[in-house]
Short mmCIF file of C-alpha atoms in Angstrom, two decimals:
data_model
loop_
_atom_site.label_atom_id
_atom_site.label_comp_id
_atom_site.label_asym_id
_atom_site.label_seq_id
_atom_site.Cartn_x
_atom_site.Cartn_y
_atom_site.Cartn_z
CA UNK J 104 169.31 18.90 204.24
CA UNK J 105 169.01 22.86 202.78
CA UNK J 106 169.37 23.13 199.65
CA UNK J 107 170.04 26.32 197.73
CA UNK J 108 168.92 26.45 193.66
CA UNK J 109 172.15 28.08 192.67
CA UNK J 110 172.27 27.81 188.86
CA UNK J 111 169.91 28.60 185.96
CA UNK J 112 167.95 26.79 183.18
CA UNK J 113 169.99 23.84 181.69
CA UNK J 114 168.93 20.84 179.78
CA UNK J 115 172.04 19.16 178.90
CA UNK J 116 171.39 16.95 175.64
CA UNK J 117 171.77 13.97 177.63
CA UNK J 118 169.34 13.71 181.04
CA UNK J 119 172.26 11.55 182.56
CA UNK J 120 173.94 15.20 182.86
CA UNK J 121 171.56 17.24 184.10
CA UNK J 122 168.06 18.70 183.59
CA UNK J 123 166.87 21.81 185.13
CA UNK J 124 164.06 24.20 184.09
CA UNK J 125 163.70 27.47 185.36
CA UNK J 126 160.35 29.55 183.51
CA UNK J 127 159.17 32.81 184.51
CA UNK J 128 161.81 32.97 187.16
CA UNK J 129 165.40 35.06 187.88
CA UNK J 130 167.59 34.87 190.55
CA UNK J 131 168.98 37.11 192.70
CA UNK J 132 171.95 36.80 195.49
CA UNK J 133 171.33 37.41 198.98
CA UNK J 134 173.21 39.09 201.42
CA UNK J 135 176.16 36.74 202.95
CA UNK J 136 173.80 35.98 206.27
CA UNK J 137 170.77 35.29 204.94
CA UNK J 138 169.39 31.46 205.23
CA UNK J 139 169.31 31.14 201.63
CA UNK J 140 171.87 32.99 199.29
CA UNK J 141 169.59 32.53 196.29
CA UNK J 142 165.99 34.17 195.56
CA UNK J 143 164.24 33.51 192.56
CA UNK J 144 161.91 35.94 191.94
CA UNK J 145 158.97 36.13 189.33
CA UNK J 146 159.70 37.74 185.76
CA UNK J 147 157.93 41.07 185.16
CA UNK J 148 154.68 40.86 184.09
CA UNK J 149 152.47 42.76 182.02
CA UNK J 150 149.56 45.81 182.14
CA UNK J 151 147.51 46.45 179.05
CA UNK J 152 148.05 50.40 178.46
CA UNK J 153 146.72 51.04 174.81
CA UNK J 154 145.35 49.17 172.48
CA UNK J 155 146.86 49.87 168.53
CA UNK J 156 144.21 50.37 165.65
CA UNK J 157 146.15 47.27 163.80
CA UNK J 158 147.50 44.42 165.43
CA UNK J 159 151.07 42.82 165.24
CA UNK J 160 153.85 45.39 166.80
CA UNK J 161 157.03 45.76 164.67
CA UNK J 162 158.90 48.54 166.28
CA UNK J 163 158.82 50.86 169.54
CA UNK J 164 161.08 53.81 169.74
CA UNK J 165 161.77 56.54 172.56
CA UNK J 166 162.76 59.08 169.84
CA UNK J 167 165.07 62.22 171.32
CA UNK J 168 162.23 64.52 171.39
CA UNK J 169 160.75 62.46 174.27
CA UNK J 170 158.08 60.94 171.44
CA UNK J 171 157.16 57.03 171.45
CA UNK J 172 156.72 56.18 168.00
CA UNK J 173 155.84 52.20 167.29
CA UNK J 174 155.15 50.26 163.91
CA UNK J 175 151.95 48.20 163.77
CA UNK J 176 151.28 46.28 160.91
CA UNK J 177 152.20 48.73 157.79
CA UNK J 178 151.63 51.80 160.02
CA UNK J 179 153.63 54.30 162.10
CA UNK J 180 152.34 56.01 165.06
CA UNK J 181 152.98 57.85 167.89
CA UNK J 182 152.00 57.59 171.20
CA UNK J 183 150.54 60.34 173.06
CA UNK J 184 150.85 60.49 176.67
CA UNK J 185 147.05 59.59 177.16
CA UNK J 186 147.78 56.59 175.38
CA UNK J 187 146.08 57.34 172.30
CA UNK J 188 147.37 56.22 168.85
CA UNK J 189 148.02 59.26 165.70
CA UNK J 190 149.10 57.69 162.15
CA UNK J 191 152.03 59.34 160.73
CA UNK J 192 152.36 57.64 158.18
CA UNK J 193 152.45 54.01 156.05
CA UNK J 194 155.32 51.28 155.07
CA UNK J 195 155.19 49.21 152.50
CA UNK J 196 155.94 46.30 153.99
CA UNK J 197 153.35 44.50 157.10
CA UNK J 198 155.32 42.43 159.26
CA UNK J 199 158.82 41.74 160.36
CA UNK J 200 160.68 43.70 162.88
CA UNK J 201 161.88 47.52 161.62
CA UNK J 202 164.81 48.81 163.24
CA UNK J 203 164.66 52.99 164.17
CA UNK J 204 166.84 55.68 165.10
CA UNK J 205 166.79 59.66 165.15
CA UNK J 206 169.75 62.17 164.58
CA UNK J 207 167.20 64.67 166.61
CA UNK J 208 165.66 66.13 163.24
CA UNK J 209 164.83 63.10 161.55
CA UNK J 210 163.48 59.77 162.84
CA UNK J 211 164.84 56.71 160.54
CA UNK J 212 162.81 53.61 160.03
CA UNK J 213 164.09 50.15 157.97
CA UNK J 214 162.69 46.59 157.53
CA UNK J 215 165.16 44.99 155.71
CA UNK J 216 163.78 45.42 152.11
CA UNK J 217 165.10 48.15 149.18
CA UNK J 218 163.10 51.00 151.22
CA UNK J 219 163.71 53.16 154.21
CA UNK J 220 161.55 55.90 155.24
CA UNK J 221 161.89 58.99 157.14
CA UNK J 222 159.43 61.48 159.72
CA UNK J 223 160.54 65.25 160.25
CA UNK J 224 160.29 65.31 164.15
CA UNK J 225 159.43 68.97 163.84
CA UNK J 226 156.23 68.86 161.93
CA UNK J 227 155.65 64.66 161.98
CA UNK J 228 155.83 64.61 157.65
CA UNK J 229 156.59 61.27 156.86
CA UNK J 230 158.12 60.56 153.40
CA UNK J 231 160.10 57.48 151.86
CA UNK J 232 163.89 58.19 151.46
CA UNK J 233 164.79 58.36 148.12
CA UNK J 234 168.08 58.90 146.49
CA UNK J 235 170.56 56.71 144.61
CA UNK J 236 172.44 56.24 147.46
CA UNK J 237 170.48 54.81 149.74
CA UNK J 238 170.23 50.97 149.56
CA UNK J 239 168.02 50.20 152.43
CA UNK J 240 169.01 48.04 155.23
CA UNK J 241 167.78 45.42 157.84
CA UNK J 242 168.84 48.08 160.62
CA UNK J 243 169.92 51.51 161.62
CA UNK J 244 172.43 52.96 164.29
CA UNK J 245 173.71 56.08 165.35
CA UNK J 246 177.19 57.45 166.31
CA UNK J 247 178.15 61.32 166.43
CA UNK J 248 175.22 62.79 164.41
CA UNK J 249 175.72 59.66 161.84
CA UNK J 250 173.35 57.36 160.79
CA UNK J 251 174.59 53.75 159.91
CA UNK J 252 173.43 51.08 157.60
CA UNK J 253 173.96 47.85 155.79
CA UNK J 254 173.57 47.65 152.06
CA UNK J 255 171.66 44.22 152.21
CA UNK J 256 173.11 41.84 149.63
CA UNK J 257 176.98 42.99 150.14
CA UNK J 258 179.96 43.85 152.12
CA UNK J 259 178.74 47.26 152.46
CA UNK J 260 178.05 49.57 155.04
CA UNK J 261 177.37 53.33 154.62
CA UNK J 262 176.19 56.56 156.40
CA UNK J 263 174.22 59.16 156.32
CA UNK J 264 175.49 62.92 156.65
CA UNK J 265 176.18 64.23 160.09
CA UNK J 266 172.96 65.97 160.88
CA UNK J 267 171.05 64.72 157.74
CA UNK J 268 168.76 63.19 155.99
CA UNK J 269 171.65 62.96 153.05
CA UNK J 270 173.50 60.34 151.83
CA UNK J 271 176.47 60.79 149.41
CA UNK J 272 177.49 57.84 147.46
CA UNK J 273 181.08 58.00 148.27
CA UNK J 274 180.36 57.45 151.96
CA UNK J 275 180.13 54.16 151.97
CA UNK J 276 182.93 51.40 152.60
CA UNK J 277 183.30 47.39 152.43
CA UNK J 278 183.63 44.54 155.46
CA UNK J 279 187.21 44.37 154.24
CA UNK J 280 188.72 41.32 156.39
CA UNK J 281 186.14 38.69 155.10
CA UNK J 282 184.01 37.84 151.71
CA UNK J 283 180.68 37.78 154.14
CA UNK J 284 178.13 39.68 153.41
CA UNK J 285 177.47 42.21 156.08
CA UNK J 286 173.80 41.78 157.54
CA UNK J 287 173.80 44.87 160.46
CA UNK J 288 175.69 47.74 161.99
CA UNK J 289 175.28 48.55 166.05
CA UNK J 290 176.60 51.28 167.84
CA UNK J 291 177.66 50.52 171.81
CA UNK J 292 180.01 52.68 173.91
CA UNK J 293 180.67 55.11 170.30
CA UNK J 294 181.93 51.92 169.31
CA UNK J 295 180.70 50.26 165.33
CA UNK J 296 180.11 46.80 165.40
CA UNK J 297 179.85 45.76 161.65
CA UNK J 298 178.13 42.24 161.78
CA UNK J 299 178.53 39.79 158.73
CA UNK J 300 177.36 36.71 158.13
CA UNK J 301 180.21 35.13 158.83
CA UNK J 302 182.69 37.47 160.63
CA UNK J 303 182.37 40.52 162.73
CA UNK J 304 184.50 44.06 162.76
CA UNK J 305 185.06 46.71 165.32
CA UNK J 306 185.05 50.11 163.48
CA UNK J 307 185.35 53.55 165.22
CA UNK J 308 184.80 57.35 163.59
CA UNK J 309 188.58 57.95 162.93
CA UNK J 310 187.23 62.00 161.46
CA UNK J 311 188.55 61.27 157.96
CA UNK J 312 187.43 63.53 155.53
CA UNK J 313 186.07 61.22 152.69
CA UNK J 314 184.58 58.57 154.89
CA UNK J 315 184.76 59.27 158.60
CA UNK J 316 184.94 55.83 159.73
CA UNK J 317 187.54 53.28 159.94
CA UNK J 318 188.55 49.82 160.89
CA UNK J 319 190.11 49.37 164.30
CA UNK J 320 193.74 47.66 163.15
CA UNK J 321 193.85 44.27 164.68
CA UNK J 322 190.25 43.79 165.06
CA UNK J 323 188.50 40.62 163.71
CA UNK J 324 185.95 38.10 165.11
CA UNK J 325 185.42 34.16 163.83
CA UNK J 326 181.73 34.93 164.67
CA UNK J 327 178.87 36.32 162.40
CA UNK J 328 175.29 37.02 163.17
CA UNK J 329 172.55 34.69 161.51
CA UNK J 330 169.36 37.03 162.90
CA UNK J 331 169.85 40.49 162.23
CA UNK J 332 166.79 41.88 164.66
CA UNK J 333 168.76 39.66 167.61
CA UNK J 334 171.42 42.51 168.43
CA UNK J 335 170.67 44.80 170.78
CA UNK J 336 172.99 46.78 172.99
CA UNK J 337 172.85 47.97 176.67
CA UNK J 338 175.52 49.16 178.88
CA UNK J 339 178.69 48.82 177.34
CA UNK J 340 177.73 46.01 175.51
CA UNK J 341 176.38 44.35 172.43
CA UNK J 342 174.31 41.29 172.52
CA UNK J 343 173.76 39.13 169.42
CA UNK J 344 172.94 35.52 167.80
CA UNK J 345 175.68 34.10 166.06
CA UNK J 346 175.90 33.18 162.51
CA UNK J 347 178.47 31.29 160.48
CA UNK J 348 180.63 28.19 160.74
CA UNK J 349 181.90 28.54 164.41
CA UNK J 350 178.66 31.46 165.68
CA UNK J 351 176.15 29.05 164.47
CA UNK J 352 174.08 28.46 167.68
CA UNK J 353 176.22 30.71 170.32
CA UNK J 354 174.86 33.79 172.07
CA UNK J 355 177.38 36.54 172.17
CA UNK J 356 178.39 39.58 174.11
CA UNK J 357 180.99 41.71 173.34
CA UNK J 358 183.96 42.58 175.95
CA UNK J 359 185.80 45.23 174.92
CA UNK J 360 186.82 44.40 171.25
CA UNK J 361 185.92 40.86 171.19
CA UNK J 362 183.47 38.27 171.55
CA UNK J 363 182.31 36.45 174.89
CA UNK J 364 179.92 33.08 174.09
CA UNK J 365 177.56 33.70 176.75
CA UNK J 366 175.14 31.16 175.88
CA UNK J 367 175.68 27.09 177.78
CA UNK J 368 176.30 24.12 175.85
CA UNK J 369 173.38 23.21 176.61
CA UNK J 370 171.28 26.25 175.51
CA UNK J 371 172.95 26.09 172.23
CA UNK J 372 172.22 22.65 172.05
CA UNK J 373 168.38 23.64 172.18
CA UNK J 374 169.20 26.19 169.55
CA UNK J 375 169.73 23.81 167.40
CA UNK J 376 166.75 21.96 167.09
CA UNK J 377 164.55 24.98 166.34
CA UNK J 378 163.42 25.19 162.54
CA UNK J 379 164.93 28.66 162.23
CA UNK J 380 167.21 31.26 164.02
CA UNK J 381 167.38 33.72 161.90
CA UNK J 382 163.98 35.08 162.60
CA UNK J 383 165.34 35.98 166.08
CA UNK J 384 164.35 38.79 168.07
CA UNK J 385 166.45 40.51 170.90
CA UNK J 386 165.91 43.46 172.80
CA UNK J 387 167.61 44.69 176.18
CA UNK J 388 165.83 46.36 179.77
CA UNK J 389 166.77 46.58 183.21
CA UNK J 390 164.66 45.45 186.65
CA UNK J 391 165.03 45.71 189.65
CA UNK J 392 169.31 46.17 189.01
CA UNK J 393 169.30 43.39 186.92
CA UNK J 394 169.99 43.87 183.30
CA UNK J 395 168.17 41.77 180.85
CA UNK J 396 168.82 40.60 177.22
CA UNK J 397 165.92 38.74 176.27
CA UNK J 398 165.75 36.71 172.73
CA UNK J 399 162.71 35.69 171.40
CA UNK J 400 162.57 32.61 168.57
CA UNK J 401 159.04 33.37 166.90
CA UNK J 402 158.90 30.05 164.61
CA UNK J 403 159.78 28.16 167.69
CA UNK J 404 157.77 29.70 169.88
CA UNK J 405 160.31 30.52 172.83
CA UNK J 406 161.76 33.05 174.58
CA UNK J 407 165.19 32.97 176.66
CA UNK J 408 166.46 36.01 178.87
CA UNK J 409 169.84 36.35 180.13
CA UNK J 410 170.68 37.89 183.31
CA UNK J 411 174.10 39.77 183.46
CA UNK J 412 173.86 39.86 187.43
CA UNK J 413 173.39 36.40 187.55
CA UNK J 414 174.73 35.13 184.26
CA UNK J 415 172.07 32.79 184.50
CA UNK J 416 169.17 31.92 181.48
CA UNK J 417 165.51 31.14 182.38
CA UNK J 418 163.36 30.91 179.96
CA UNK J 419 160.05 34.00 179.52
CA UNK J 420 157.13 31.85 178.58
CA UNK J 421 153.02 33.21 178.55
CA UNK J 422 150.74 30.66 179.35
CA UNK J 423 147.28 30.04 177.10
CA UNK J 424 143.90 29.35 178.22
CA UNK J 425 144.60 25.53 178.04
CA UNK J 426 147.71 25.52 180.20
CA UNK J 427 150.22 25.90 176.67
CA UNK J 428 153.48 27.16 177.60
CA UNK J 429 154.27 29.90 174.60
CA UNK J 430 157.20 32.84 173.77
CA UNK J 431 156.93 36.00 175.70
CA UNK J 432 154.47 38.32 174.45
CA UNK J 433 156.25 41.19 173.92
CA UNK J 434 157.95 41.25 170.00
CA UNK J 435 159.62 45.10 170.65
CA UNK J 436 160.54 47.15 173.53
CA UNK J 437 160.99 50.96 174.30
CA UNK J 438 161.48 52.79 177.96
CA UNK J 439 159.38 55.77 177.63
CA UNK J 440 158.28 58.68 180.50
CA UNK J 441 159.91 55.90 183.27
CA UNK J 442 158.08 52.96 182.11
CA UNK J 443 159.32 49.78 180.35
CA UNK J 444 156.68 49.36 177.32
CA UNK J 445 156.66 45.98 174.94
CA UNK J 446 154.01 45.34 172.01
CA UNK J 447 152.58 42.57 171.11
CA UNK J 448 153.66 40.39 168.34
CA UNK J 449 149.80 39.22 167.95
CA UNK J 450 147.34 41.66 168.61
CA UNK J 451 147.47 45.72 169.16
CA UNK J 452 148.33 45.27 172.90
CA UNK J 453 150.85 48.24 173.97
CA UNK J 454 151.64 46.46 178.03
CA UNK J 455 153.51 48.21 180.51
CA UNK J 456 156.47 45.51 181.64
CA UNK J 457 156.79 45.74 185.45
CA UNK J 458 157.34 43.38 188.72
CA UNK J 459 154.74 45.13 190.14
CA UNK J 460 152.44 43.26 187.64
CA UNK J 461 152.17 39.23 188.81
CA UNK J 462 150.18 38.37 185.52
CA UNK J 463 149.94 39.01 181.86
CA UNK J 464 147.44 41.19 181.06
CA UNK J 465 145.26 39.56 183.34
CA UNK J 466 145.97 35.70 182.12
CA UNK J 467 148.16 33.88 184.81
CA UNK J 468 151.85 33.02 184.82
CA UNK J 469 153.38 29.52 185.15
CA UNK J 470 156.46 29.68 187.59
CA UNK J 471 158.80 26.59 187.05
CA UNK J 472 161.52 25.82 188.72
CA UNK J 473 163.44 21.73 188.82
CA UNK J 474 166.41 20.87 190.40
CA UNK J 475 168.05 17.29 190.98
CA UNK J 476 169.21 15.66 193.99
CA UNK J 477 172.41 13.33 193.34
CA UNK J 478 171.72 10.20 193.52
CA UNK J 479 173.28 7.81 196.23
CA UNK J 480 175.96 6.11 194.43
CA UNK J 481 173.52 3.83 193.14
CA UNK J 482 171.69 3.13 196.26
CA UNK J 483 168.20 3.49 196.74
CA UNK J 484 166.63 7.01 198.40
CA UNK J 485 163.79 7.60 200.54
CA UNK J 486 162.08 10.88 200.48
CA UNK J 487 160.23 11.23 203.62
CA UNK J 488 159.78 15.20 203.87
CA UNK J 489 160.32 18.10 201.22
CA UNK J 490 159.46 21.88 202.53
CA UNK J 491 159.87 24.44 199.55
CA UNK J 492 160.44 27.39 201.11
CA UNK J 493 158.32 30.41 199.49
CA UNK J 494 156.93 33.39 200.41
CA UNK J 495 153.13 33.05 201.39
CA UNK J 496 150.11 34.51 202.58
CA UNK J 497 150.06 37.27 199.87
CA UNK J 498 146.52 36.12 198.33
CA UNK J 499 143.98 39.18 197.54
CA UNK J 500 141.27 39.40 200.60
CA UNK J 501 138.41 37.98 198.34
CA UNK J 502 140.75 35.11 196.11
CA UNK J 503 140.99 31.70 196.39
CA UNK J 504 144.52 30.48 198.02
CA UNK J 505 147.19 29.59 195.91
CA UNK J 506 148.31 26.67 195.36
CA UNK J 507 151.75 25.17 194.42
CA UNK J 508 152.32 21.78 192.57
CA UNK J 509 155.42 19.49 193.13
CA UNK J 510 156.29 16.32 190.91
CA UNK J 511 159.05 14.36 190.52
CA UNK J 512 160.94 12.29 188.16
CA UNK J 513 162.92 8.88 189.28
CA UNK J 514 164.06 8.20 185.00
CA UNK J 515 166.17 11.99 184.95
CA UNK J 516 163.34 13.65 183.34
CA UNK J 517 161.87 11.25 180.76
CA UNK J 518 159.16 10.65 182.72
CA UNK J 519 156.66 12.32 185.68
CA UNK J 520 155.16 11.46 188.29
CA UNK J 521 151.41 12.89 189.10
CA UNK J 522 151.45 16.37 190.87
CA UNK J 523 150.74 16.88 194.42
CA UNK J 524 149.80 20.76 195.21
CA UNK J 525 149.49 22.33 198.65
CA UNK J 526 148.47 25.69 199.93
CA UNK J 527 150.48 29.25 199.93
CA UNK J 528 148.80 30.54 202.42
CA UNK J 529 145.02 32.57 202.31
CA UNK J 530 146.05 36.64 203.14
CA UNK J 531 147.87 37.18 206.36
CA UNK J 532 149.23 33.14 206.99
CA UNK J 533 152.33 34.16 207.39
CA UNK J 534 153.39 30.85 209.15
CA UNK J 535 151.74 28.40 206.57
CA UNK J 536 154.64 25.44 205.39
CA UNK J 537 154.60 24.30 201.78
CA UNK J 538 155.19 20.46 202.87
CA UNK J 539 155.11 17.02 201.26
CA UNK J 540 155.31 13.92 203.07
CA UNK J 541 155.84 10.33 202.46
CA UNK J 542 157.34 11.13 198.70
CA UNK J 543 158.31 7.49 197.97
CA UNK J 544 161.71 5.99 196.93
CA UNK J 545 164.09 6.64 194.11
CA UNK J 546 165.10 4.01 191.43
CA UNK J 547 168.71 4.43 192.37
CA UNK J 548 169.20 7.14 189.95
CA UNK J 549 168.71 10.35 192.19
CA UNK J 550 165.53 12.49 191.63
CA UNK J 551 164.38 15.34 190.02
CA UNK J 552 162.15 17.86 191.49
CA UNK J 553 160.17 20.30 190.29
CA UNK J 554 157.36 22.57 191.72
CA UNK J 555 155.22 25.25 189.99
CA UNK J 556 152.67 27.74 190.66
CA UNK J 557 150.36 29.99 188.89
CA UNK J 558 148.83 32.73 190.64
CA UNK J 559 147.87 36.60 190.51
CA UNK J 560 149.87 37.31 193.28
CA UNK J 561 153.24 38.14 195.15
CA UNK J 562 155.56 35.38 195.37
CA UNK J 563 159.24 34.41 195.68
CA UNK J 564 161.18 31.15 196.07
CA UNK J 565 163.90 30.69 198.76
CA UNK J 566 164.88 27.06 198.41
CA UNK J 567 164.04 23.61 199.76
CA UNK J 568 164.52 21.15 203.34
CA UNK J 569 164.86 17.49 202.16
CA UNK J 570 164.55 15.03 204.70
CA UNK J 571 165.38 11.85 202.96
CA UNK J 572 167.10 8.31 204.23
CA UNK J 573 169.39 6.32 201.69
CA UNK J 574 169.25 2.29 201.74
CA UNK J 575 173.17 0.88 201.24
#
């Protein structure tokens, strides 16, 4: 028997339903002849680049005058193009993600609290914004020249002038079709999403004289956003963690003027049992023709990523020294010069994200991926012969071969059996077969396999040939 792994990551809450992992790992399709019409390939990994004089990244940004600027620890830099780190200036706050946007003459920076700060992209001097009527805000977004905020605390949301570092107290307006507070403003396709706690509006820049923006008429959503620093936009699109009575636990994209639960029941389900979600992080980037929204739970220590080819989840984990399964490195993300940058939410790392990387920084990656085979109506199942089909014989000249570990489960995950491995192949074994024999018999109750590998080098996974015999 072929089998193809068609779906993604999902745990349903009960393991009668089904349990499938998938870490490290996205699929692609194949063309309509291939012998497999799934790949899974690995994640991108990660190069070291620069090293930050602080540790803990906040913030990346690709401002408009082709500058990276990042937040590390209470500082903001830029970047030069020889990697080196120049301080521009200081915050008054030390962790927490910032949110940042330019108008091309100013570059914006906010962290949620009272103060916002500002760097003239001409000369790089760095000031805090004063003025009566600015409120601060947990982010910043920018539509015709405009910069956008929350008022944290209220129903507001107000702007900057066009082209300014300005802000006029009567440009300013109220979440008017709910009492939530509003929590963030995002800009995607010049269209303003106005995120409350609760709710959700669609605004658009109508050109009014007073305030230029207005309420699309007909426009509401049930669904708020409980993590502002988990929107992120890309495409068309908005991406967010939802908040309130009905949001609580969903993932949401927006399609057209609406929302589109793009999390499963069974993600959400895991959702639920972290101690927070409102410390979420989100960011979007693009591989390989995929396009990526990747969420990142710090107090939980996980990180999901969505595929919008696929519409599949896997799960981005980085492996410790002791074999720990943790969230992705990367806290903030910026494409800059035609590379996809992240920085680290520990140290002063600045990595370059590619698939030409097959570790992190060096450390190795666990690949994971489990699928079940049905059971036979309650009959008994012997597994004589499982080939996983991968690609092999990519090892470096001088390394060790890789190795791949299988292990099953007869109880639908509760419990494991101990793992076999075989080899992928020293350089140039093109021909070598990932093969287990003799694999035992099931309890009745189907199995669940699983195989995983951690190595510095190229690999893919195809799918599997079970030879098995069933006992009526």
């Amino acid at each position: 028997m072929k089998g193809a792994l068609m779906t993604g990551a999902y745990q349903a809450r009960s393991a009668i339903a089904a349990n499938q992992r998938c870490v490290n790992l996205y699929a692609e399709q194949n063309p309509a002849d291939s012998e497999f019409p799934v790949t899974h390939y690995p994640t991108p990994g990660l190069i070291r680049r620069a090293v930050a004089p602080l540790r803990g990244f906040r913030g990346l940004y690709a401002a408009s005058n082709g500058e990276l600027y990042a937040v590390v620890a209470s500082k903001l830099y830029t970047v030069d193009v020889d990697w080196t780190f120049a301080e521009r200036g200081t915050l008054q706050t030390e962790s927490g993600p910032v949110s940042m946007r330019d108008n091309s003459l100013f570059l914006v920076i906010v962290d949620g609290s009272p103060n916002g700060y500002q760097l003239d992209l001409s000369n790089h001097a760095f000031s805090q914004i004063v003025g009566e009527a600015f409120y601060g805000s947990n982010r910043v977004a920018l539509i015709d020249d405009f910069l956008l905020f929350n008022q944290p605390g209220t129903r507001q949301f107000y702007a900057s002038g066009a082209l300014a570092e300005t802000f006029d107290p009567l440009d300013i307006a109220a979440k008017n079709g709910s009492s939530d507070k509003t929590v963030a403003v995002e800009v995607a396709n010049r269209t303003i999403w106005v995120f409350g706690e609760q709710t959700t509006e669609v605004w658009y820049n109508a050109g009014a004289s007073d305030f230029a923006f207005a309420r699309y008429p007909g426009t509401f959503i049930e669904y708020g956003c409980i993590a502002p620093a988990s929107i992120a936009a890309m495409d068309t699109a908005v991406y967010w963690l939802g908040g309130g009575d009905l949001g609580e636990g969903l993932i949401f994209r927006s399609d057209q003027m609406a929302a589109l639960a793009i999390s499963t029941p069974a993600l959400s389900d895991e959702l639920r049992t972290y101690p927070r979600l409102d410390d979420a992080i989100g960011y979007t980037h693009q591989a390989d023709g995929h396009l990526f929204y990747v969420l990142t739970f710090p107090t939980a220590d996980k990180t999901w990523c969505y595929d919008l080819a696929t519409k599949q989840w896997h799960e981005r984990l980085w492996m410790d020294d002791g074999g720990k399964l943790h969230r992705h490195r990367g806290s903030c993300f910026a494409q800059w010069r035609g590379r996809q940058l992240v920085g680290d939410w520990e140290n002063g790392n600045l990595y370059e994200m590619t698939l030409d990387a097959f570790d992190d920084d060096g450390q190795e990656r666990l690949h994971l991926r489990s699928w079940p085979n049905t059971g036979n109506e309650g009959d008994l199942i012997t597994y004589d012969r499982l080939i996983v089909d991968m690609e092999v014989g990519q090892a470096g000249a001088n390394d060790p071969e890789p190795q791949v570990r299988l292990r099953w489960s007869d109880t639908r995950g509760k419990t494991w059996g101990t793992p076999l491995s075989r080899g992928l192949g020293a350089r140039g074994e093109f021909k070598r077969r990932v093969q287990f024999n003799a694999l035992g018999t099931d309890k009745g109750m189907g199995r669940i396999f699983e195989v995983s590998w951690s190595t510095k080098t190229k690999t893919a996974l195809n799918g599997y040939y079970l030879k098995a015999s069933g006992e009526a």
